mmCIF file of C-alpha atoms in Angstrom:
data_model
loop_
_atom_site.group_PDB
_atom_site.id
_atom_site.type_symbol
_atom_site.label_atom_id
_atom_site.label_comp_id
_atom_site.label_asym_id
_atom_site.label_seq_id
_atom_site.Cartn_x
_atom_site.Cartn_y
_atom_site.Cartn_z
ATOM 1 C CA GLY A 1 -29.479 2.993 -2.015
ATOM 2 C CA GLN A 2 -31.652 0.365 -0.449
ATOM 3 C CA ASN A 3 -30.950 -2.732 1.578
ATOM 4 C CA ILE A 4 -33.240 -5.291 3.165
ATOM 5 C CA ASP A 5 -32.255 -8.087 5.526
ATOM 6 C CA GLN A 6 -34.511 -11.022 6.306
ATOM 7 C CA PRO A 7 -33.736 -14.492 7.651
ATOM 8 C CA THR A 8 -33.399 -16.952 4.807
ATOM 9 C CA GLU A 9 -35.374 -19.789 6.324
ATOM 10 C CA MET A 10 -37.594 -20.456 9.320
ATOM 11 C CA THR A 11 -39.442 -23.506 10.577
ATOM 12 C CA ALA A 12 -42.445 -23.442 12.895
ATOM 13 C CA THR A 13 -45.055 -25.866 14.163
ATOM 14 C CA GLU A 14 -48.678 -25.973 13.098
ATOM 15 C CA GLY A 15 -50.828 -23.994 15.524
ATOM 16 C CA ALA A 16 -47.908 -21.937 16.823
ATOM 17 C CA ILE A 17 -46.969 -18.272 16.354
ATOM 18 C CA VAL A 18 -44.032 -17.155 14.227
ATOM 19 C CA GLN A 19 -42.438 -13.749 13.788
ATOM 20 C CA ILE A 20 -40.565 -12.937 10.590
ATOM 21 C CA ASN A 21 -38.258 -9.953 10.912
ATOM 22 C CA CYS A 22 -37.164 -7.448 8.305
ATOM 23 C CA THR A 23 -34.632 -4.659 8.688
ATOM 24 C CA TYR A 24 -34.266 -2.087 5.961
ATOM 25 C CA GLN A 25 -32.265 0.927 4.874
ATOM 26 C CA THR A 26 -33.768 3.285 2.351
ATOM 27 C CA SER A 27 -33.515 6.939 1.428
ATOM 28 C CA GLY A 28 -36.903 8.587 1.731
ATOM 29 C CA PHE A 29 -39.228 6.175 3.480
ATOM 30 C CA ASN A 30 -42.542 5.540 1.722
ATOM 31 C CA GLY A 31 -43.902 2.601 3.628
ATOM 32 C CA LEU A 32 -43.132 -1.106 3.762
ATOM 33 C CA PHE A 33 -44.867 -4.028 2.106
ATOM 34 C CA TRP A 34 -45.133 -7.708 2.923
ATOM 35 C CA TYR A 35 -45.953 -10.194 0.173
ATOM 36 C CA GLN A 36 -46.533 -13.936 0.375
ATOM 37 C CA GLN A 37 -45.269 -16.242 -2.333
ATOM 38 C CA HIS A 38 -46.101 -19.940 -2.440
ATOM 39 C CA ALA A 39 -43.645 -22.085 -4.353
ATOM 40 C CA GLY A 40 -44.179 -21.750 -8.085
ATOM 41 C CA GLU A 41 -46.846 -19.106 -7.686
ATOM 42 C CA ALA A 42 -47.152 -15.342 -7.943
ATOM 43 C CA PRO A 43 -46.442 -13.121 -4.932
ATOM 44 C CA THR A 44 -49.615 -11.820 -3.324
ATOM 45 C CA PHE A 45 -50.044 -8.698 -1.210
ATOM 46 C CA LEU A 46 -50.309 -9.143 2.547
ATOM 47 C CA SER A 47 -49.827 -5.728 4.140
ATOM 48 C CA TYR A 48 -48.594 -2.168 3.784
ATOM 49 C CA ASN A 49 -47.383 -0.166 6.769
ATOM 50 C CA VAL A 50 -46.535 3.511 6.596
ATOM 51 C CA LEU A 51 -47.047 4.507 10.249
ATOM 52 C CA ASP A 52 -45.400 3.043 13.332
ATOM 53 C CA GLY A 53 -47.225 0.342 15.192
ATOM 54 C CA LEU A 54 -49.004 -2.930 14.736
ATOM 55 C CA GLU A 55 -51.686 -3.548 12.149
ATOM 56 C CA GLU A 56 -53.729 -6.680 12.582
ATOM 57 C CA LYS A 57 -55.512 -8.475 9.788
ATOM 58 C CA GLY A 58 -56.937 -11.793 10.878
ATOM 59 C CA ARG A 59 -54.177 -14.287 11.690
ATOM 60 C CA PHE A 60 -51.553 -11.999 10.173
ATOM 61 C CA SER A 61 -50.215 -8.806 11.749
ATOM 62 C CA SER A 62 -47.503 -6.462 10.589
ATOM 63 C CA PHE A 63 -45.428 -4.136 12.725
ATOM 64 C CA LEU A 64 -43.321 -1.147 11.761
ATOM 65 C CA SER A 65 -40.767 0.987 13.591
ATOM 66 C CA ARG A 66 -39.493 3.723 11.299
ATOM 67 C CA SER A 67 -36.913 4.965 13.795
ATOM 68 C CA LYS A 68 -35.358 1.501 13.978
ATOM 69 C CA GLY A 69 -35.747 0.623 10.311
ATOM 70 C CA TYR A 70 -37.501 -2.537 11.401
ATOM 71 C CA SER A 71 -40.637 -4.460 10.597
ATOM 72 C CA TYR A 72 -41.999 -7.864 11.397
ATOM 73 C CA LEU A 73 -44.771 -10.081 10.168
ATOM 74 C CA LEU A 74 -46.554 -12.063 12.856
ATOM 75 C CA LEU A 75 -48.429 -15.202 11.876
ATOM 76 C CA LYS A 76 -50.718 -16.744 14.482
ATOM 77 C CA GLU A 77 -52.389 -20.160 14.620
ATOM 78 C CA LEU A 78 -50.094 -21.420 11.912
ATOM 79 C CA GLN A 79 -51.570 -23.659 9.250
ATOM 80 C CA MET A 80 -49.780 -25.941 6.814
ATOM 81 C CA LYS A 81 -50.896 -23.676 3.964
ATOM 82 C CA ASP A 82 -48.838 -20.848 5.481
ATOM 83 C CA SER A 83 -45.688 -22.590 4.232
ATOM 84 C CA ALA A 84 -44.400 -20.049 1.729
ATOM 85 C CA SER A 85 -41.826 -17.332 1.203
ATOM 86 C CA TYR A 86 -42.531 -13.989 2.829
ATOM 87 C CA LEU A 87 -41.081 -10.991 1.015
ATOM 88 C CA CYS A 88 -40.380 -7.639 2.624
ATOM 89 C CA ALA A 89 -40.277 -4.689 0.190
ATOM 90 C CA VAL A 90 -39.874 -0.912 0.261
ATOM 91 C CA PRO A 91 -40.733 1.628 -2.432
ATOM 92 C CA THR A 92 -37.726 3.380 -3.850
ATOM 93 C CA GLY A 93 -38.246 6.506 -5.888
ATOM 94 C CA ALA A 94 -41.481 6.795 -7.771
ATOM 95 C CA ASN A 95 -41.493 3.612 -9.785
ATOM 96 C CA ASN A 96 -39.699 0.774 -8.147
ATOM 97 C CA LEU A 97 -40.489 -1.601 -5.301
ATOM 98 C CA PHE A 98 -37.254 -3.026 -3.844
ATOM 99 C CA PHE A 99 -37.631 -6.555 -2.519
ATOM 100 C CA GLY A 100 -35.622 -8.497 0.010
ATOM 101 C CA THR A 101 -34.607 -12.056 -0.792
ATOM 102 C CA GLY A 102 -37.508 -13.356 1.276
ATOM 103 C CA THR A 103 -37.916 -15.728 4.202
ATOM 104 C CA ARG A 104 -38.935 -19.279 3.398
ATOM 105 C CA LEU A 105 -41.250 -20.513 6.131
ATOM 106 C CA THR A 106 -41.880 -24.211 6.588
ATOM 107 C CA VAL A 107 -44.766 -25.233 8.833
ATOM 108 C CA ILE A 108 -44.439 -28.716 10.250
ATOM 109 C CA PRO A 109 -47.145 -30.850 11.867
ATOM 110 C CA GLY B 1 -59.181 -9.818 -17.151
ATOM 111 C CA ALA B 2 -59.554 -11.137 -13.621
ATOM 112 C CA GLY B 3 -55.832 -11.243 -12.990
ATOM 113 C CA VAL B 4 -52.446 -10.632 -14.565
ATOM 114 C CA SER B 5 -51.848 -13.184 -17.285
ATOM 115 C CA GLN B 6 -48.396 -14.207 -18.502
ATOM 116 C CA SER B 7 -47.374 -16.465 -21.342
ATOM 117 C CA PRO B 8 -45.762 -18.814 -21.851
ATOM 118 C CA SER B 9 -45.619 -20.279 -18.365
ATOM 119 C CA ASN B 10 -42.450 -22.148 -19.285
ATOM 120 C CA LYS B 11 -39.912 -21.477 -22.010
ATOM 121 C CA VAL B 12 -36.875 -23.552 -22.819
ATOM 122 C CA THR B 13 -34.498 -22.074 -25.355
ATOM 123 C CA GLU B 14 -30.994 -22.514 -26.652
ATOM 124 C CA LYS B 15 -28.230 -20.091 -25.874
ATOM 125 C CA GLY B 16 -28.101 -17.349 -28.468
ATOM 126 C CA LYS B 17 -31.777 -17.493 -29.412
ATOM 127 C CA ASP B 18 -34.215 -14.615 -28.900
ATOM 128 C CA VAL B 19 -37.283 -14.995 -26.681
ATOM 129 C CA GLU B 20 -40.452 -12.976 -26.164
ATOM 130 C CA LEU B 21 -42.431 -13.034 -22.954
ATOM 131 C CA ARG B 22 -45.945 -11.641 -22.796
ATOM 132 C CA CYS B 23 -47.895 -9.959 -20.021
ATOM 133 C CA ASP B 24 -51.566 -9.016 -20.037
ATOM 134 C CA PRO B 25 -52.265 -6.772 -17.005
ATOM 135 C CA ILE B 26 -55.485 -6.325 -15.092
ATOM 136 C CA SER B 27 -57.930 -4.215 -17.054
ATOM 137 C CA GLY B 28 -57.769 -0.589 -15.986
ATOM 138 C CA HIS B 29 -54.345 -0.842 -14.368
ATOM 139 C CA THR B 30 -52.123 1.822 -15.827
ATOM 140 C CA ALA B 31 -48.843 0.763 -14.227
ATOM 141 C CA LEU B 32 -46.983 -2.338 -15.365
ATOM 142 C CA TYR B 33 -43.754 -3.772 -13.978
ATOM 143 C CA TRP B 34 -41.387 -6.530 -15.024
ATOM 144 C CA TYR B 35 -39.310 -8.266 -12.368
ATOM 145 C CA ARG B 36 -36.867 -11.158 -12.546
ATOM 146 C CA GLN B 37 -36.480 -13.776 -9.828
ATOM 147 C CA SER B 38 -33.472 -16.054 -9.898
ATOM 148 C CA LEU B 39 -33.267 -19.111 -7.695
ATOM 149 C CA GLY B 40 -32.674 -18.070 -4.109
ATOM 150 C CA GLN B 41 -32.669 -14.393 -4.992
ATOM 151 C CA GLY B 42 -35.040 -11.544 -4.393
ATOM 152 C CA LEU B 43 -37.172 -9.981 -7.057
ATOM 153 C CA GLU B 44 -35.020 -7.816 -9.322
ATOM 154 C CA PHE B 45 -36.699 -4.806 -10.900
ATOM 155 C CA LEU B 46 -36.331 -4.643 -14.677
ATOM 156 C CA ILE B 47 -38.652 -2.046 -16.179
ATOM 157 C CA TYR B 48 -41.743 0.021 -15.406
ATOM 158 C CA PHE B 49 -44.463 1.461 -17.646
ATOM 159 C CA GLN B 50 -46.993 4.083 -16.639
ATOM 160 C CA GLY B 51 -49.608 5.184 -19.130
ATOM 161 C CA ASN B 52 -48.101 7.055 -22.038
ATOM 162 C CA SER B 53 -45.028 8.188 -20.116
ATOM 163 C CA ALA B 54 -41.546 7.095 -21.104
ATOM 164 C CA PRO B 55 -40.757 3.778 -19.399
ATOM 165 C CA ASP B 56 -38.273 3.519 -16.550
ATOM 166 C CA LYS B 57 -35.683 1.134 -17.984
ATOM 167 C CA SER B 58 -33.159 1.582 -15.206
ATOM 168 C CA GLY B 59 -33.307 -2.066 -14.122
ATOM 169 C CA LEU B 60 -32.624 -3.694 -17.483
ATOM 170 C CA PRO B 61 -29.363 -5.647 -17.048
ATOM 171 C CA SER B 62 -28.052 -5.209 -20.590
ATOM 172 C CA ASP B 63 -28.981 -3.950 -24.038
ATOM 173 C CA ARG B 64 -30.082 -7.476 -24.932
ATOM 174 C CA PHE B 65 -33.205 -6.778 -22.884
ATOM 175 C CA SER B 66 -36.029 -4.606 -24.164
ATOM 176 C CA ALA B 67 -39.724 -4.224 -23.494
ATOM 177 C CA GLU B 68 -42.667 -2.495 -25.011
ATOM 178 C CA ARG B 69 -46.226 -1.875 -24.034
ATOM 179 C CA THR B 70 -48.723 -1.419 -26.818
ATOM 180 C CA GLY B 71 -51.904 0.575 -26.362
ATOM 181 C CA GLY B 72 -51.254 0.963 -22.665
ATOM 182 C CA SER B 73 -52.156 -2.671 -22.056
ATOM 183 C CA VAL B 74 -50.264 -5.783 -23.153
ATOM 184 C CA SER B 75 -46.496 -5.777 -22.659
ATOM 185 C CA THR B 76 -43.782 -7.862 -24.265
ATOM 186 C CA LEU B 77 -40.331 -8.423 -22.771
ATOM 187 C CA THR B 78 -37.756 -9.439 -25.359
ATOM 188 C CA ILE B 79 -34.404 -10.989 -24.594
ATOM 189 C CA GLN B 80 -32.033 -11.189 -27.530
ATOM 190 C CA ARG B 81 -29.146 -13.632 -27.830
ATOM 191 C CA THR B 82 -30.088 -15.350 -24.595
ATOM 192 C CA GLN B 83 -27.375 -16.426 -22.184
ATOM 193 C CA GLN B 84 -27.494 -19.087 -19.492
ATOM 194 C CA GLU B 85 -27.462 -16.429 -16.778
ATOM 195 C CA ASP B 86 -30.792 -15.186 -18.158
ATOM 196 C CA SER B 87 -32.448 -18.314 -16.774
ATOM 197 C CA ALA B 88 -34.944 -17.150 -14.157
ATOM 198 C CA VAL B 89 -38.618 -16.589 -13.501
ATOM 199 C CA TYR B 90 -39.818 -13.403 -15.162
ATOM 200 C CA LEU B 91 -42.710 -11.855 -13.278
ATOM 201 C CA CYS B 92 -45.058 -9.179 -14.486
ATOM 202 C CA ALA B 93 -47.135 -7.038 -12.138
ATOM 203 C CA SER B 94 -49.694 -4.292 -12.569
ATOM 204 C CA SER B 95 -51.209 -1.679 -10.298
ATOM 205 C CA ARG B 96 -53.638 1.210 -10.379
ATOM 206 C CA GLN B 97 -50.765 3.652 -10.035
ATOM 207 C CA ALA B 98 -52.810 5.946 -7.834
ATOM 208 C CA GLN B 99 -49.865 6.323 -5.468
ATOM 209 C CA GLY B 100 -46.886 5.194 -7.498
ATOM 210 C CA ALA B 101 -44.764 2.487 -5.939
ATOM 211 C CA ARG B 102 -46.847 2.713 -2.752
ATOM 212 C CA GLU B 103 -49.705 1.032 -4.593
ATOM 213 C CA LYS B 104 -49.956 -2.717 -4.075
ATOM 214 C CA LEU B 105 -48.910 -4.849 -6.980
ATOM 215 C CA PHE B 106 -50.834 -7.702 -8.564
ATOM 216 C CA PHE B 107 -48.461 -10.292 -9.963
ATOM 217 C CA GLY B 108 -48.822 -12.825 -12.731
ATOM 218 C CA SER B 109 -47.646 -16.404 -12.245
ATOM 219 C CA GLY B 110 -44.502 -15.720 -14.203
ATOM 220 C CA THR B 111 -42.606 -17.269 -17.069
ATOM 221 C CA GLN B 112 -39.928 -19.781 -16.135
ATOM 222 C CA LEU B 113 -37.153 -19.243 -18.673
ATOM 223 C CA SER B 114 -34.486 -21.905 -19.050
ATOM 224 C CA VAL B 115 -31.554 -21.232 -21.362
ATOM 225 C CA LEU B 116 -29.628 -24.361 -22.271
#
């Protein structure tokens, strides 16, 4: 089976850096996704990691350690618009993407 | 279309009534997923369609739930004899299906279903 653990809520200050952690257990690893979901809106794709290491994409970076079953999303130079839920997800089998419950990030001035 | 379109955006119904939720995926996307998101919960997989293959219904919570996809495009999720625990946001997503579940998903804005 699959399991994903993420912190439920985080708060960070505008302009700061925040790291959102995700630990997972899955049989047959096929990469790890991060999605962003603003309140009342659709989730949108942020990143997909299949190899160990850090992948940087502008203010957002995603890290993966397959041996530790661990990933994190790093958000730099936080902006108010970054307030959202961040969902960690792993493919399971051929058809399904298993999502964690998400981390709700609140950015404060 | 430019994105995944879902309708209605909100649906309020009485317990015991049937409801139909519609999803229009991105043109050319062969894979279509339905997920359910209850308050404070993660996205729960319901059903998956890929081309003309038999759908993966393994996530449907009961036989009151069914879905179809006509012509490989538009999909309808039907919930019969709705119950209060069916209240949730129902999200549809599509993808190119080039690499199965490793392909990124494009989500619609969802249908907020409230069963009174």
